[in-house]
């Protein structure tokens, strides 16, 4: 009887520990979306294009899952609304259909000193399709991720967006 009770307690403790570790890992991964994740884009791809030795991803099934996201809002500051935004994105591929779920984290406007917390805002859901080696999705605006590629063991994506008011956006995605 004691052995069965001990085994039950041990199994329950292990389940709790695994849940805590999984929750901590997921929280740590989600909390870690910073400028450091996007130097490849800001100091590399934005200036020089995709690296020549990158491998373009042409299989849409390989883009499914979680991505860290960096958005440049009004990158040329044409509307005096330039900003940078961090988000998490989940891409789901179902046949030819694409679901692009953008979970906002924070935004910083060029004319302000501090970030604004967006983590309590509802996710923005976009739906669309795989098109010419990228995705085109619509929702609260339009997003076209033109290239998905891998380089040095990591996956990246770049694209652009158009908000309903005509404001342009640049998108950079990297796998967590």
Coordinates of C-alpha atoms in Angstrom, one line a residue:
X1 CA 0.0 0.0 0.0
X2 CA 2.8 2.4 0.9
X3 CA 4.6 1.7 -2.4
X4 CA 1.5 2.5 -4.4
X5 CA 0.9 5.7 -2.5
X6 CA 4.6 6.7 -2.9
X7 CA 4.4 5.9 -6.7
X8 CA 1.2 8.0 -6.9
X9 CA 2.8 11.0 -5.1
X10 CA 6.0 10.7 -7.2
X11 CA 4.0 10.6 -10.4
X12 CA 1.8 13.6 -9.3
X13 CA 4.9 15.6 -8.3
X14 CA 6.6 14.8 -11.7
X15 CA 3.5 15.9 -13.6
X16 CA 3.4 19.2 -11.6
X17 CA 7.1 19.7 -12.2
X18 CA 6.8 19.0 -16.0
X19 CA 3.9 21.5 -16.2
X20 CA 5.9 24.2 -14.4
X21 CA 9.0 23.6 -16.6
X22 CA 6.9 23.7 -19.8
X23 CA 5.1 26.9 -18.6
X24 CA 8.4 28.5 -17.6
X25 CA 10.0 27.6 -20.9
X26 CA 7.0 28.9 -22.9
X27 CA 6.9 32.1 -20.9
X28 CA 10.6 32.7 -21.2
X29 CA 10.5 32.1 -25.0
X30 CA 7.5 34.4 -25.3
X31 CA 9.0 37.1 -23.1
X32 CA 12.2 37.1 -25.1
X33 CA 11.4 39.2 -28.3
X34 CA 13.8 42.1 -28.5
X35 CA 15.8 44.2 -30.9
X36 CA 18.7 41.7 -30.5
X37 CA 16.5 39.1 -32.4
X38 CA 16.4 41.4 -35.4
X39 CA 19.9 42.8 -36.0
X40 CA 20.1 40.3 -38.9
X41 CA 17.3 42.4 -40.6
X42 CA 18.2 45.9 -39.5
X43 CA 21.9 45.7 -40.1
X44 CA 21.9 43.0 -42.8
X45 CA 18.9 42.1 -45.0
X46 CA 17.3 45.6 -44.9
X47 CA 20.6 47.1 -46.3
X48 CA 22.0 44.3 -48.4
X49 CA 19.1 41.9 -49.2
X50 CA 18.9 38.2 -48.4
X51 CA 22.3 36.5 -48.0
X52 CA 23.4 34.8 -51.2
X53 CA 24.0 31.5 -49.5
X54 CA 20.5 31.5 -48.0
X55 CA 18.2 28.6 -48.9
X56 CA 14.7 29.8 -50.0
X57 CA 11.9 27.9 -48.4
X58 CA 9.5 26.7 -51.1
X59 CA 7.6 24.1 -49.1
X60 CA 4.7 25.9 -47.4
X61 CA 4.4 23.2 -44.8
X62 CA 7.8 24.3 -43.4
X63 CA 6.5 27.8 -42.4
X64 CA 3.9 26.6 -39.9
X65 CA 4.4 27.4 -36.3
X66 CA 5.7 30.1 -34.0
X67 CA 7.8 33.2 -35.2
X68 CA 9.1 36.3 -33.5
X69 CA 8.0 39.4 -35.4
X70 CA 9.4 42.9 -35.9
X71 CA 7.3 45.5 -37.6
X72 CA 8.4 48.9 -38.9
X73 CA 5.3 51.0 -39.1
X74 CA 5.5 53.9 -41.5
X75 CA 9.2 53.2 -42.2
X76 CA 9.7 56.4 -44.3
X77 CA 7.8 58.5 -41.7
X78 CA 5.5 59.8 -44.5
X79 CA 2.6 60.1 -42.1
X80 CA 4.7 61.1 -39.0
X81 CA 3.7 57.9 -37.4
X82 CA 7.0 55.9 -37.6
X83 CA 7.1 53.1 -35.0
X84 CA 8.6 49.7 -34.2
X85 CA 6.5 47.0 -32.9
X86 CA 7.3 43.5 -31.5
X87 CA 4.9 40.6 -31.7
X88 CA 4.7 36.9 -31.8
X89 CA 3.2 35.3 -34.9
X90 CA 1.8 31.8 -35.4
X91 CA 1.3 30.6 -38.9
X92 CA -1.0 27.8 -39.6
X93 CA -1.1 26.1 -43.1
X94 CA -4.1 24.1 -44.0
X95 CA -4.0 23.0 -47.6
X96 CA -3.8 26.2 -49.6
X97 CA -5.2 28.3 -46.7
X98 CA -3.0 30.3 -44.4
X99 CA -3.9 31.6 -41.0
X100 CA -1.6 34.3 -39.6
X101 CA -2.2 35.1 -35.9
X102 CA -0.3 38.2 -34.8
X103 CA 0.0 38.6 -31.0
X104 CA 1.2 42.1 -30.2
X105 CA 3.7 42.7 -27.4
X106 CA 4.8 46.4 -27.5
X107 CA 5.2 49.4 -29.7
X108 CA 7.5 52.4 -29.6
X109 CA 6.7 55.5 -31.7
X110 CA 9.7 57.4 -33.1
X111 CA 8.7 60.6 -31.3
X112 CA 8.3 59.0 -27.9
X113 CA 10.9 57.7 -25.4
X114 CA 9.1 54.6 -24.1
X115 CA 7.4 51.5 -25.4
X116 CA 3.7 51.0 -25.0
X117 CA 2.6 47.6 -23.7
X118 CA 0.3 45.9 -26.2
X119 CA 0.3 42.4 -24.6
X120 CA -3.2 42.7 -23.3
X121 CA -4.6 43.5 -26.7
X122 CA -6.5 40.9 -28.7
X123 CA -4.6 39.0 -31.4
X124 CA -5.0 40.2 -35.0
X125 CA -6.2 37.3 -37.2
X126 CA -5.3 37.3 -40.9
X127 CA -6.3 34.8 -43.4
X128 CA -5.1 34.2 -46.9
X129 CA -3.1 31.9 -49.1
X130 CA 0.4 30.7 -50.2
X131 CA 1.4 32.7 -53.2
X132 CA 4.6 32.8 -55.3
X133 CA 6.7 31.4 -52.6
X134 CA 5.3 33.6 -49.8
X135 CA 2.0 34.4 -48.2
X136 CA -0.7 37.0 -48.8
X137 CA -3.1 37.4 -45.9
X138 CA -5.8 40.0 -45.1
X139 CA -7.4 41.0 -41.8
X140 CA -7.0 44.4 -40.1
X141 CA -4.8 45.3 -43.1
X142 CA -2.9 43.3 -45.7
X143 CA 0.4 41.5 -45.2
X144 CA 2.6 39.9 -47.8
X145 CA 5.5 37.9 -46.6
X146 CA 7.5 37.7 -49.8
X147 CA 10.4 35.4 -48.8
X148 CA 10.9 32.6 -46.3
X149 CA 14.4 31.3 -46.1
X150 CA 17.0 29.5 -43.9
X151 CA 20.5 30.7 -43.2
X152 CA 23.1 29.4 -40.8
X153 CA 20.6 26.9 -39.2
X154 CA 17.8 29.5 -38.6
X155 CA 14.6 30.4 -40.5
X156 CA 13.7 33.9 -41.5
X157 CA 11.1 35.8 -43.4
X158 CA 10.6 39.3 -44.8
X159 CA 7.7 41.1 -46.2
X160 CA 5.5 44.2 -46.1
X161 CA 2.1 45.3 -44.9
X162 CA -0.5 47.9 -45.8
X163 CA -2.9 49.2 -43.1
X164 CA -6.4 50.3 -43.9
X165 CA -5.4 54.0 -43.7
X166 CA -2.7 53.4 -46.3
X167 CA 0.2 53.3 -43.9
X168 CA 3.0 51.0 -45.0
X169 CA 4.8 48.5 -42.8
X170 CA 7.9 46.3 -43.1
X171 CA 7.9 42.8 -41.5
X172 CA 10.8 40.7 -40.4
X173 CA 10.2 37.3 -38.8
X174 CA 12.6 34.8 -37.2
X175 CA 12.0 31.5 -35.6
X176 CA 12.3 31.6 -31.8

